[in-house]
Coordinates of C-alpha atoms and ligand atoms in Angstrom, one line a residue:
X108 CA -8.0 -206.3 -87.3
X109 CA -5.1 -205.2 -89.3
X110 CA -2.0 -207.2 -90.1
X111 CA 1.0 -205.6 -90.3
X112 CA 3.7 -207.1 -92.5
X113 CA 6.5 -209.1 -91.2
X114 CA 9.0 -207.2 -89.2
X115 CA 11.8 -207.2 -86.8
X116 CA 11.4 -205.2 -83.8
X117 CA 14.7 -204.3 -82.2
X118 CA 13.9 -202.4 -78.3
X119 CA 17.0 -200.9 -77.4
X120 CA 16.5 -200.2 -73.5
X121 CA 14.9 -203.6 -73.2
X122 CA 15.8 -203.9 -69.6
X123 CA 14.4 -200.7 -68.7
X124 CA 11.0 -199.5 -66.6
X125 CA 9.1 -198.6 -69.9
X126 CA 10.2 -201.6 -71.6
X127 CA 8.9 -203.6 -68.8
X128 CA 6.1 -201.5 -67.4
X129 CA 4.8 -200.4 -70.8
X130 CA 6.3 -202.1 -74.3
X131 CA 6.5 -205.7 -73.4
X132 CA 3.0 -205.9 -71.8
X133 CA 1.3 -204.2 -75.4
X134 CA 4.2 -206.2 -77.4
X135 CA 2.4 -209.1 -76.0
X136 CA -1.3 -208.3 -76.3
X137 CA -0.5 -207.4 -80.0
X138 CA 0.7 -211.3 -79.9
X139 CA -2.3 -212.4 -78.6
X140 CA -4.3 -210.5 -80.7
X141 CA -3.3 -212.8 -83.6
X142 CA -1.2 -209.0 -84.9
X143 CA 2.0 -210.3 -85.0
X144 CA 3.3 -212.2 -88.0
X145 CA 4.9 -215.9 -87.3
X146 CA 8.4 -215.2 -88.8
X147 CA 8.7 -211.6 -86.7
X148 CA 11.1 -211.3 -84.1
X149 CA 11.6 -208.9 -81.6
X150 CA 15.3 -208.5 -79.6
X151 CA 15.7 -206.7 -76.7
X152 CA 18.9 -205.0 -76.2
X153 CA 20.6 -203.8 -72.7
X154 CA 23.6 -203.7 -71.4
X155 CA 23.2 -206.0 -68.7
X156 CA 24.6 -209.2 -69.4
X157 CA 22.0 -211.8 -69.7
X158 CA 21.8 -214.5 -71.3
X159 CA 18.2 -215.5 -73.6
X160 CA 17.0 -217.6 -70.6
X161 CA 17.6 -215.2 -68.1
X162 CA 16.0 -212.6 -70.0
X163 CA 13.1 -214.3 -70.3
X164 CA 13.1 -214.8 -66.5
X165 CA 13.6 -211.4 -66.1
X166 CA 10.5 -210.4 -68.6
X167 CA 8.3 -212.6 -67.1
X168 CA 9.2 -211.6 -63.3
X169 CA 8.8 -207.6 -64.5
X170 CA 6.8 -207.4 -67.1
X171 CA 3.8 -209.9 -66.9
X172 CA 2.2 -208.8 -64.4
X173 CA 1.5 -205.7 -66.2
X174 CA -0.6 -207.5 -69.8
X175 CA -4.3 -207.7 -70.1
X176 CA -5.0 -210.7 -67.2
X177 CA -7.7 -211.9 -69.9
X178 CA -5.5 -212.8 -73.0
X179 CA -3.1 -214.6 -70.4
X180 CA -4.6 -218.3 -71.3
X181 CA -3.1 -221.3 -71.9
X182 CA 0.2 -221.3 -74.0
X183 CA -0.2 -217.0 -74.9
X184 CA 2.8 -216.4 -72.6
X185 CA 4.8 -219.2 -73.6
X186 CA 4.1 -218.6 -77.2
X187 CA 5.3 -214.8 -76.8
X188 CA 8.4 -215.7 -75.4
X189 CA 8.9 -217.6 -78.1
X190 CA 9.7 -214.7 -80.4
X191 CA 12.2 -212.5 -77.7
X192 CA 15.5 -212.7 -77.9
X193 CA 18.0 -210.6 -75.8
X194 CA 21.6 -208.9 -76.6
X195 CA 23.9 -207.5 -74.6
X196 CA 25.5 -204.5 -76.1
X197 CA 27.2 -201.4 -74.8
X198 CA 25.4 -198.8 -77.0
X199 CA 28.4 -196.5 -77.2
X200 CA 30.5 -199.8 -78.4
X201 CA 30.0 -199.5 -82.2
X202 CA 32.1 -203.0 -82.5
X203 CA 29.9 -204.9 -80.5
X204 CA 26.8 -203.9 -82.7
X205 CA 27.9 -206.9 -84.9
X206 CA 26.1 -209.5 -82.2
X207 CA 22.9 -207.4 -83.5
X208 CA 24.0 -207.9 -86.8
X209 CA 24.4 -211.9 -86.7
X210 CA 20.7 -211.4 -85.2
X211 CA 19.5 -209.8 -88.4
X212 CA 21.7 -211.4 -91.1
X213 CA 19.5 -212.3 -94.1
X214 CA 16.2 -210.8 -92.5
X215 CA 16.8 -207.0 -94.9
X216 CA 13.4 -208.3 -97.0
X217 CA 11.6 -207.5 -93.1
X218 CA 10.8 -204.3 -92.1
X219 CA 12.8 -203.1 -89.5
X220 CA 12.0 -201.3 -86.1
X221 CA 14.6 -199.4 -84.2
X222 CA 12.6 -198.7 -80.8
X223 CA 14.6 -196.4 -78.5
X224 CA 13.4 -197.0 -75.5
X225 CA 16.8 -195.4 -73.8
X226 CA 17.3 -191.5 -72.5
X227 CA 18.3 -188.9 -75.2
X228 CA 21.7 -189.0 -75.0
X229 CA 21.8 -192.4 -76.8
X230 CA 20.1 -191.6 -79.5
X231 CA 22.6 -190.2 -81.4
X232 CA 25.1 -193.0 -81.0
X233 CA 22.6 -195.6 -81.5
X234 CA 21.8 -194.2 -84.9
X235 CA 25.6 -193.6 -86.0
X236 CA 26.5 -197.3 -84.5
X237 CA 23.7 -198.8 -86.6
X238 CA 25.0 -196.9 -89.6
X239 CA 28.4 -197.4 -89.4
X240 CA 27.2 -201.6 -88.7
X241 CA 25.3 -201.3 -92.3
X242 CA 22.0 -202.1 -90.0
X243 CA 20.0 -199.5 -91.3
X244 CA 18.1 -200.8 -94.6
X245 CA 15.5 -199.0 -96.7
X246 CA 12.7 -200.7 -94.8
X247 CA 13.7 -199.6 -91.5
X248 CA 12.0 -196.9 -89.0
X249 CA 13.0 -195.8 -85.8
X250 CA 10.8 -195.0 -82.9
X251 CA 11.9 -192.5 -80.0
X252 CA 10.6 -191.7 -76.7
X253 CA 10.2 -188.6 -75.1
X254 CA 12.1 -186.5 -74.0
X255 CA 13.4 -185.1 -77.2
X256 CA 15.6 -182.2 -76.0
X257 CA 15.0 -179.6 -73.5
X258 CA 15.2 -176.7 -75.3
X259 CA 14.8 -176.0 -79.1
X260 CA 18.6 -175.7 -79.8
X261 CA 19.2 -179.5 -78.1
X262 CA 16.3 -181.1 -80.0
X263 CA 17.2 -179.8 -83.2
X264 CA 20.7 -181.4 -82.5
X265 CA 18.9 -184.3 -82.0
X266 CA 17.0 -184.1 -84.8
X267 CA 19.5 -183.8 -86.8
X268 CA 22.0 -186.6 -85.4
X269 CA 19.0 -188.7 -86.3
X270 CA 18.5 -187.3 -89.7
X271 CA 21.9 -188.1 -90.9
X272 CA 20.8 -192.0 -91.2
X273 CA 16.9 -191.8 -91.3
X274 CA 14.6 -190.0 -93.2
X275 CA 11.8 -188.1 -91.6
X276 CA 9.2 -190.4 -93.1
X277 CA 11.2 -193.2 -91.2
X278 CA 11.2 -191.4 -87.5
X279 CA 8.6 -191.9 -85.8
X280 CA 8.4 -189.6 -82.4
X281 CA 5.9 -191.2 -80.2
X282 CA 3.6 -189.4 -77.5
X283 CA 1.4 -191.9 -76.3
X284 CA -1.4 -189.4 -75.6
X285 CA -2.1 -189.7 -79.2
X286 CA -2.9 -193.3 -78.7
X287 CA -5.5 -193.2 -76.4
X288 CA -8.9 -194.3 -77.4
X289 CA -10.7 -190.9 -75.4
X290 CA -8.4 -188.8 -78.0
X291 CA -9.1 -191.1 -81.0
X292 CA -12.7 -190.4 -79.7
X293 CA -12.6 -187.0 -80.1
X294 CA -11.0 -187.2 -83.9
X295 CA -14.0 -189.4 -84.4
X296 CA -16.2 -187.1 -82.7
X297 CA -15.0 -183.9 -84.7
X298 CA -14.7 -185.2 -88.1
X299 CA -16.9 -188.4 -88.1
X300 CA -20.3 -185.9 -87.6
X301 CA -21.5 -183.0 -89.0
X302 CA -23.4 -181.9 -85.5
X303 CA -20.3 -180.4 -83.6
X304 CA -18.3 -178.5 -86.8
X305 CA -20.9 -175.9 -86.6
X306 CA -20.6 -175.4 -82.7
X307 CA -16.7 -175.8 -83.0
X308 CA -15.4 -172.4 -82.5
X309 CA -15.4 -169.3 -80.8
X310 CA -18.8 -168.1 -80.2
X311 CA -20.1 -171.4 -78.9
X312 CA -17.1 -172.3 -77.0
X313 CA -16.6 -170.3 -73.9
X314 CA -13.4 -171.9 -72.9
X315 CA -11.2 -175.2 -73.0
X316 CA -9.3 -176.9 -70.4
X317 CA -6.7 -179.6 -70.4
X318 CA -5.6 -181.1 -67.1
X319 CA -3.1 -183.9 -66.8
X320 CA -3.2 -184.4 -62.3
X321 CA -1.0 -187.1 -61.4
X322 CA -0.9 -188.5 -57.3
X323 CA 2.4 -189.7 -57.8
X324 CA 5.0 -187.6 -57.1
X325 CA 8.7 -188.0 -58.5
X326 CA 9.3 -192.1 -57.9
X327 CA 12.5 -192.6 -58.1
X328 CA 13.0 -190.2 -60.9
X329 CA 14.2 -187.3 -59.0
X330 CA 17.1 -186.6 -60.7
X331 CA 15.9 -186.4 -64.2
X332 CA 12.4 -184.6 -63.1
X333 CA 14.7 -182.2 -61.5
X334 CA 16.1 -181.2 -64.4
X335 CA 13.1 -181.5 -66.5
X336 CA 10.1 -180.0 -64.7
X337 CA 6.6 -180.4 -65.2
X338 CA 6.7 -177.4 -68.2
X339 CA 8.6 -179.7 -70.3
X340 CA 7.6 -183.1 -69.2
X341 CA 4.1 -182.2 -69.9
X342 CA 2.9 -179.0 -71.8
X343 CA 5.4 -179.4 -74.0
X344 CA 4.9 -182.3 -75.4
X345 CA 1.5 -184.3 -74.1
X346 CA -0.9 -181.0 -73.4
X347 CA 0.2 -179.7 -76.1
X348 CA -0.5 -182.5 -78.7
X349 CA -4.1 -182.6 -76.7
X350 CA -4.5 -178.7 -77.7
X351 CA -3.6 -179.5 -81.4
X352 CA -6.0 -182.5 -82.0
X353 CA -8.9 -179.8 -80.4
X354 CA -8.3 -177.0 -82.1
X355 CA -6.7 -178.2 -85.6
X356 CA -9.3 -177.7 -89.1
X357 CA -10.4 -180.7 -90.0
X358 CA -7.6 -182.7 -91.8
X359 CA -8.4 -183.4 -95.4
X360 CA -7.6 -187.1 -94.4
X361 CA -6.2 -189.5 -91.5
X362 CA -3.4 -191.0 -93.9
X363 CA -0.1 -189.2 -94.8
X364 CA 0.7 -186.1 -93.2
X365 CA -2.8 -184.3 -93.1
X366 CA -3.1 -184.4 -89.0
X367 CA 0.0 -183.5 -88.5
X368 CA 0.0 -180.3 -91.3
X369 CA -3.0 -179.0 -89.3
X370 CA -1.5 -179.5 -85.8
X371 CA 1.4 -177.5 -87.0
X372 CA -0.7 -174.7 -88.4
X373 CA -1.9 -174.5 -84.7
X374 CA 1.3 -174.5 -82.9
X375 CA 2.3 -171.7 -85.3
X376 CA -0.7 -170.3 -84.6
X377 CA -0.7 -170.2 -80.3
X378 CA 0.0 -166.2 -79.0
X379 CA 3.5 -166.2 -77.8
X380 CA 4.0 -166.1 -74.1
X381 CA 6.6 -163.0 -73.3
X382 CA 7.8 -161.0 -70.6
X383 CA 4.5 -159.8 -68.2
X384 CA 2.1 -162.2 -70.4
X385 CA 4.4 -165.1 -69.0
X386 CA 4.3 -163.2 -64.9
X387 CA 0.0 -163.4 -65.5
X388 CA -0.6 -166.3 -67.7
X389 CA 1.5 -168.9 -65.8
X390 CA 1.6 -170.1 -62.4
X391 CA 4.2 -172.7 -61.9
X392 CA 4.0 -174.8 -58.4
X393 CA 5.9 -177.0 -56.3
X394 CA 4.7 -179.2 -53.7
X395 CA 5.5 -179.6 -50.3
X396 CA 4.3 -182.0 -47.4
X397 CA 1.2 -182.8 -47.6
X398 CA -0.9 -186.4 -47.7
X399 CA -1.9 -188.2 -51.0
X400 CA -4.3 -191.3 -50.6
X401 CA -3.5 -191.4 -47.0
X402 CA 0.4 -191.5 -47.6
X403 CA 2.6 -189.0 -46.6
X404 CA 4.2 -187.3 -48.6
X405 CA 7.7 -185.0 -48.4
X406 CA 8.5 -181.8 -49.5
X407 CA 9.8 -182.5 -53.1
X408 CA 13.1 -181.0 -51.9
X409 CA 13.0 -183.7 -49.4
X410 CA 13.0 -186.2 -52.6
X411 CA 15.6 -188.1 -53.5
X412 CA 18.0 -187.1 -56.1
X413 CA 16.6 -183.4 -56.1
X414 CA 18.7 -180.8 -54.9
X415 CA 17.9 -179.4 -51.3
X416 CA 17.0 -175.9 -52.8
X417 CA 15.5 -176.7 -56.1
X418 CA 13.2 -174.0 -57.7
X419 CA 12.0 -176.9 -60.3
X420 CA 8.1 -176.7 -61.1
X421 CA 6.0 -180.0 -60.1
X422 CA 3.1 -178.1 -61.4
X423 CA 2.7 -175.2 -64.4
X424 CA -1.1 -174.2 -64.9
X425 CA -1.3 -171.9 -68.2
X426 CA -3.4 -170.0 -70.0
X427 CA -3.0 -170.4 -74.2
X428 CA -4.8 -168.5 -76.9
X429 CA -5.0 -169.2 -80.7
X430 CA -4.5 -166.5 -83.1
X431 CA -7.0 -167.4 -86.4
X432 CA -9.7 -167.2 -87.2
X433 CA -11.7 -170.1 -85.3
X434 CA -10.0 -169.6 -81.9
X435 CA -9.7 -165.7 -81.7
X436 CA -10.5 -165.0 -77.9
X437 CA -11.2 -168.6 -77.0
X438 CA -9.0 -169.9 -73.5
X439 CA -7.2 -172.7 -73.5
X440 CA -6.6 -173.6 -70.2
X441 CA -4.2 -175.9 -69.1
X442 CA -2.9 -177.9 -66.1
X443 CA -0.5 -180.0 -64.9
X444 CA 1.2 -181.7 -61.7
X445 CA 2.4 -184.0 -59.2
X446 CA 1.1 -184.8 -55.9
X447 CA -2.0 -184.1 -57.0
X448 CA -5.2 -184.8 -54.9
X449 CA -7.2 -186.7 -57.5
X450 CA -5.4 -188.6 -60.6
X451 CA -7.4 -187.4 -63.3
X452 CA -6.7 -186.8 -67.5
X453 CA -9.6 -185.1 -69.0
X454 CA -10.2 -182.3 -71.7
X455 CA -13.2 -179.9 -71.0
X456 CA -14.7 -178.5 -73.5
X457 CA -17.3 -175.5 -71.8
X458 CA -19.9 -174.4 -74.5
X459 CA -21.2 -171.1 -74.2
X460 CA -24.5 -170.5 -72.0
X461 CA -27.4 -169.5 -73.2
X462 CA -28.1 -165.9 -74.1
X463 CA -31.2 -165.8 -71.4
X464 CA -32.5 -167.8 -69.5
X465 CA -36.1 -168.0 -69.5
X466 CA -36.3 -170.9 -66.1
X467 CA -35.9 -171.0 -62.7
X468 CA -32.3 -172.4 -62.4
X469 CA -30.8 -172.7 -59.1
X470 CA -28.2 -170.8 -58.2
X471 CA -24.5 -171.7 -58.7
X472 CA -25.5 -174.3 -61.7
X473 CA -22.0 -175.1 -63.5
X474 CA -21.8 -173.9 -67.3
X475 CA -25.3 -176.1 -69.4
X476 CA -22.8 -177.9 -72.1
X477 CA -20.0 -179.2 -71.3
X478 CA -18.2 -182.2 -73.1
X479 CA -16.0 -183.9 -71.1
X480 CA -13.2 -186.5 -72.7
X481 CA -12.0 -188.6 -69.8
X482 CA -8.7 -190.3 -70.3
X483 CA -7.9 -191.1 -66.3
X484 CA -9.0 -192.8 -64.2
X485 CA -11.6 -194.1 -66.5
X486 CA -12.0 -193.7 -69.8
X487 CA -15.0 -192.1 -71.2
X488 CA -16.6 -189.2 -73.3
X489 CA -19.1 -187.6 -71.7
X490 CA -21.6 -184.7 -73.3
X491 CA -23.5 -182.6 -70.3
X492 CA -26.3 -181.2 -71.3
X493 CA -29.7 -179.3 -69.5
X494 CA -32.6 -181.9 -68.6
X495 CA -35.8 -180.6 -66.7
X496 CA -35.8 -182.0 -63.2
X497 CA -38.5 -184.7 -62.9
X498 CA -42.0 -183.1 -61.0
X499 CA -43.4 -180.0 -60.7
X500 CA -42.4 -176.5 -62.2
X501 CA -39.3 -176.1 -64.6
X502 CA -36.3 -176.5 -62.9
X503 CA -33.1 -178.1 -64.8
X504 CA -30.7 -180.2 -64.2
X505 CA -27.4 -181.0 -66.0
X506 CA -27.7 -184.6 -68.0
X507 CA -24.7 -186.5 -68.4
X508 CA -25.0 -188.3 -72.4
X509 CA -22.8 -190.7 -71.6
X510 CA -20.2 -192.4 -74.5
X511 CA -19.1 -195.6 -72.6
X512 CA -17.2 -197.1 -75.3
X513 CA -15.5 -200.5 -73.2
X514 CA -19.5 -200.9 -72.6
X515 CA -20.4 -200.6 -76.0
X516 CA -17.4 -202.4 -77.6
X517 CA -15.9 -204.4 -74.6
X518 CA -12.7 -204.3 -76.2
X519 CA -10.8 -204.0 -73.2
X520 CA -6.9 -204.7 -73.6
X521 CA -6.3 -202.2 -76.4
X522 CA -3.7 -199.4 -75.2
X523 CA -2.3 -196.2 -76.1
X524 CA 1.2 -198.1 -76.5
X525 CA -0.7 -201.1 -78.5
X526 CA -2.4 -198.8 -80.9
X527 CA 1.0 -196.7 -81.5
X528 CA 3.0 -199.8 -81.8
X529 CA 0.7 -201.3 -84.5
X530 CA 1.0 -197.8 -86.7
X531 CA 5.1 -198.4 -86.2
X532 CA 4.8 -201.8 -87.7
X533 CA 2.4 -200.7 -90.5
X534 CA 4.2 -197.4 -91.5
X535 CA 1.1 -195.3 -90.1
X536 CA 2.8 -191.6 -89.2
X537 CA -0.1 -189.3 -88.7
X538 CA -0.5 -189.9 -84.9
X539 CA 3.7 -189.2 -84.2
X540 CA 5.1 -186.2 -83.9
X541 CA 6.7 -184.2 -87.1
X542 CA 10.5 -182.3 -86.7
X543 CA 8.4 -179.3 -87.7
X544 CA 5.5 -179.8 -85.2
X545 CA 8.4 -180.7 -81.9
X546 CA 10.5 -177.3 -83.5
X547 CA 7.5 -175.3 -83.4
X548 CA 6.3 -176.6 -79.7
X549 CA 10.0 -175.6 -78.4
X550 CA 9.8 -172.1 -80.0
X551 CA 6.5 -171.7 -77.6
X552 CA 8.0 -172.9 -74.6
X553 CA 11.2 -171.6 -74.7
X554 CA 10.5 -167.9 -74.0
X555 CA 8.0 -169.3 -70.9
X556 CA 11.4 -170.8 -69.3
X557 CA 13.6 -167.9 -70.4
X558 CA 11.5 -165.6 -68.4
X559 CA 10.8 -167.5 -65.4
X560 CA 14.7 -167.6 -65.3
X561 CA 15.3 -163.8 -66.2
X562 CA 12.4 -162.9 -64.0
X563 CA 13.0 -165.0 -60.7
X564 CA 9.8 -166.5 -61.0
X565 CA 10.1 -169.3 -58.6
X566 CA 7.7 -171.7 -58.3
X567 CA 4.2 -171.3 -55.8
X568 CA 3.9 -174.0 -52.9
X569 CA 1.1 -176.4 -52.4
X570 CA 0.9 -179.4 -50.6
X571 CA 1.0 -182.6 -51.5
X572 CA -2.7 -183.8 -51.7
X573 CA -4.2 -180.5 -53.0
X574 CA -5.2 -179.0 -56.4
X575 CA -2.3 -176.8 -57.0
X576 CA -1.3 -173.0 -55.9
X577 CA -4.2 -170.9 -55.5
X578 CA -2.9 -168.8 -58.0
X579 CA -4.0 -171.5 -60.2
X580 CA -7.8 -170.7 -59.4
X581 CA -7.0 -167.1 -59.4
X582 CA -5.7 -167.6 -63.5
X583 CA -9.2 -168.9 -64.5
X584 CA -11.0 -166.8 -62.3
X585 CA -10.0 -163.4 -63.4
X586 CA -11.6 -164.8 -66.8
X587 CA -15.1 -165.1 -64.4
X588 CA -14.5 -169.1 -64.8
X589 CA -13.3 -172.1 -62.8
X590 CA -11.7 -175.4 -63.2
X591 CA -13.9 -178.5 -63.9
X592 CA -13.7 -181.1 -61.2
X593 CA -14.7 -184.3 -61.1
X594 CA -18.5 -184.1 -59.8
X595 CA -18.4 -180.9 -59.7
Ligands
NAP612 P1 15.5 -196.9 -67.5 O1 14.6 -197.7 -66.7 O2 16.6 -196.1 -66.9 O3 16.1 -197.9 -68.7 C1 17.1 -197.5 -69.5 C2 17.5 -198.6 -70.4 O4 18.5 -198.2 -71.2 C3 17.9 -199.9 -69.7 O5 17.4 -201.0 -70.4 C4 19.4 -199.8 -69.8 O6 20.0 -201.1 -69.8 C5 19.6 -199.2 -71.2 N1 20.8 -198.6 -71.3 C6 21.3 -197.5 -70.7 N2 22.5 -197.2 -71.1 C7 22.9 -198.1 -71.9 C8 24.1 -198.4 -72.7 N3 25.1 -197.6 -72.6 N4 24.1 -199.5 -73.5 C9 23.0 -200.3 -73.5 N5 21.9 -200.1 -72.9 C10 21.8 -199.0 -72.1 O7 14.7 -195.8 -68.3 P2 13.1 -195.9 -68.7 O8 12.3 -195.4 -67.6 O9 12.8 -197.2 -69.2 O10 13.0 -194.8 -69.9 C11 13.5 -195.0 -71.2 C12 13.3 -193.8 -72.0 O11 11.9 -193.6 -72.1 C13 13.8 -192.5 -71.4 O12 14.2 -191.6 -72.4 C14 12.6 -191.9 -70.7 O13 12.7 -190.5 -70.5 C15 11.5 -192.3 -71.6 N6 10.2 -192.4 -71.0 C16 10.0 -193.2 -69.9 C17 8.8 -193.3 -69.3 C18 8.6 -194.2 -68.1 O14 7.4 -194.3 -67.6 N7 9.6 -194.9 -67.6 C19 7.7 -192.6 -69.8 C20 7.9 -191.9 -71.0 C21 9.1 -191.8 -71.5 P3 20.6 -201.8 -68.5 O15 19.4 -201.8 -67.5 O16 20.9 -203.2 -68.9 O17 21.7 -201.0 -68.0

């Protein structure tokens, strides 16, 4: 297991839904793991005025619930706490960054970890208030969450507010896609075996699709989803990243900045989306009433803190191509929403059939060879391939070769957040997102929303419950394919 050096992890948003849903919980496995040096700290800092002891009240009321069940024995909780400590700081304050200060006197020898766990419009003063306070030191990094602008004009000024105190090779943008095993998997897959580079291009790929299908709808976010949208929640940054890691020549290693050079060369590479291409490519959705896992569910204009007559999309389904060499004429399908019947993250990868059939197949058979990397609700990689059905004659069957992994390994408590988290603390960079890579994803997405705005293009409903508009079947079809569904 590796051991990362000693550090001080500073959370700023420590009160807040990721900290407590997401952070603390893998902050704490990484604990229990044996991962986290004695003398390293990590302080929480909110504005809500807490003292230590109520923090810790607060953590273990929110936050506990949510850590691997099986590392919570004996003292592990206890011994955790032991590490937290809270301060209360107005982020915009820069005088009152000096309580963070006492916090860190004579630690500079200790890496340090700026987490920004906050929305964007922190990030800036954060990183001017810890400059201005003398905080920043040669070993520090700072971590930020998504969203990182909403256009490429506001997350280059964000970039750039940051880049006045940190280097790039200090900022680590985090999309936590990266860190899960199934995508890990498929690096492993792709460049740990000779077998698939030769089928890994157009040719023997007929088509790829991403799908990100989430049943919950807007939960209590409405406000910022309303102004976000599933374009830039999702493609932008999440189904993206998933595009790069597939289609990307093999780096020429995992350390340093060889995954992300080659997911760049892809972004730079995807056909731009413009005028007409965006009207037939796209289909953005919205959902209305409809019934998820036996719930109702409103119209999202019902939602709270969306506007009555919103035209935001809760669901974008796209078709991307790749302009080289390896990817000419290959689809890259991809799909996202809310409301969704089925919560399911998976990347299909649909081989190409064979040229002639020479047995009796039943009608309708889906597509021979399919891989399948499952990320919800299960994790798995799965590789379908053609079996003959036991008995008489030569019928086939499709054979799921199944790659199990939490069988095989039972490693159970190791998350996306977890593995991310460790790669912070040891100065590992290739699974975060560069200024170049974000820059180049904006420059693709912009002219999408641009049109939809210049064009009217106001988003198809669907009810809650249901795959999407049926424009969304109609995108793939008029290729002669369909999307993969689970079972199907
Ligand atoms: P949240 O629940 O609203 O929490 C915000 C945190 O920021 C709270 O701890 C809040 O402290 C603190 N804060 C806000 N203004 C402050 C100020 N002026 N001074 C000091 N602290 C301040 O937000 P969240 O859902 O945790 O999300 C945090 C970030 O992660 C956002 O950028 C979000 O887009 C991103 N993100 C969230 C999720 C998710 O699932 N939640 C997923 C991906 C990315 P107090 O509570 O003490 O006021």
């Amino acid at each position: 297991m590796i051991q990362p050096q000693p550090f001080d992890l500073i959370l700023f948003g420590g009160t807040g839904d990721l900290a407590m849903r997401k952070l603390l919980p893998a902050m704490f496995n990484i604990h229990a793991h044996g991962q986290w040096p004695e003398e390293s700290k990590l302080i929480c800092v909110a504005r809500s005025d807490y003292t230590r002891g109520e923090f810790l009240d607060f953590v273990a009321e929110h936050a506990r619930g949510n850590v691997s069940q099986e590392l919570l024995e004996k003292d592990s909780w206890a011994r955790f706490c032991e590490v937290i400590d809270y301060v209360a700081i107005d982020l915009f304050d820069t005088d009152s960054y000096q309580k963070l200060g006492v916090q860190l006197e004579g630690r500079e020898a200790f890496n340090r970890l700026f987490y920004l766990s906050t929305g964007p419009n922190l990030f800036g003063p954060i990183c001017e208030n810890l400059g201005k306070n003398q905080l920043i030191t040669k070993n520090s990094r700072i971590a930020v969450e998504k969203p990182l602008g909403r256009d490429q004009k506001s997350a280059r000024e964000i970039n750039a507010q940051m880049s006045q105190y940190f280097e790039e090779q200090q900022i680590y943008r985090i999309d936590h896609y990266l860190g899960k095993e199934p995508v890990q998997n498929l690096i492993a897959l792709r460049f740990g075996n000779a077998l698939f580079e030769p089928l890994w291009r157009r040719g023997r790929i007929r088509d790829v699709q991403i799908t990100v299908a989430e049943q919950l709808g807007v939960e209590g976010r409405g406000e910022f989803y309303d102004q976000t949208g599933a374009l830039r929640d999702m493609i932008q940054n999440h189904l993206l990243q998933m595009l790069c890691i597939i289609a990307m020549e093999p780096p020429t290693s995992m350390a340093g900045d060889g995954v992300r050079d080659e997911k760049l060369k892809v972004l730079k590479a995807l056909k731009p989306l413009r005028g007409d291409d965006v009207l037939s490519k796209t289909v953005r959705g919205q959902y209305s009433r409809g019934i998820v896992n036996s719930k109702d569910v409103p119209d999202y204009t019902a939602e709270k803190g969306v506007a009555p007559d919103s035209t935001t999309e809760t669901y974008v389904a796209l078709k991307a191509e790749i302009d080289n060499w390896r990817w000419s004429g290959v689809p890259f399908y991809l799909r996202t929403g809310k409301s969704m019947q089925t919560k399911i993250s998976e990347i299909v990868i649909n081989f190409e059939e064979v040229p002639h059939s020479i047995f009796d197949n039943e009608p309708g058979m889906p597509t021979p060879n399919r891989l399948v990397i499952q990320m919800q609700p299960s994790e798995g990689i799965k590789l379908s391939i053609m079996a003959k059905k036991p008995g008489d004659g030569m019928r086939l069957t499709p054979v799921n070769l199944n790659l199990d992994l939490s069988k095989t390994y039972k490693r159970g408590s190791y998350n996306a957040y977890q593995r991310l988290l460790v790669d912070l603390m040891c100065g590992n960079l290739s699974l975060f997102m560069r200024h170049d890579e974000l820059d180049a994803a904006w420059a693709w997405i912009d002219p999408i929303i641009s049109t939809w705005q210049d064009r009217d293009v106001r988003p198809k409903h669907y009810p809650a419950g249901t795959w999407g508009p049926a424009a969304s079947s109609a995108l793939v079809a008029r290729d002669g394919f369909s999307w993969h569904e689970e079972g199907h």
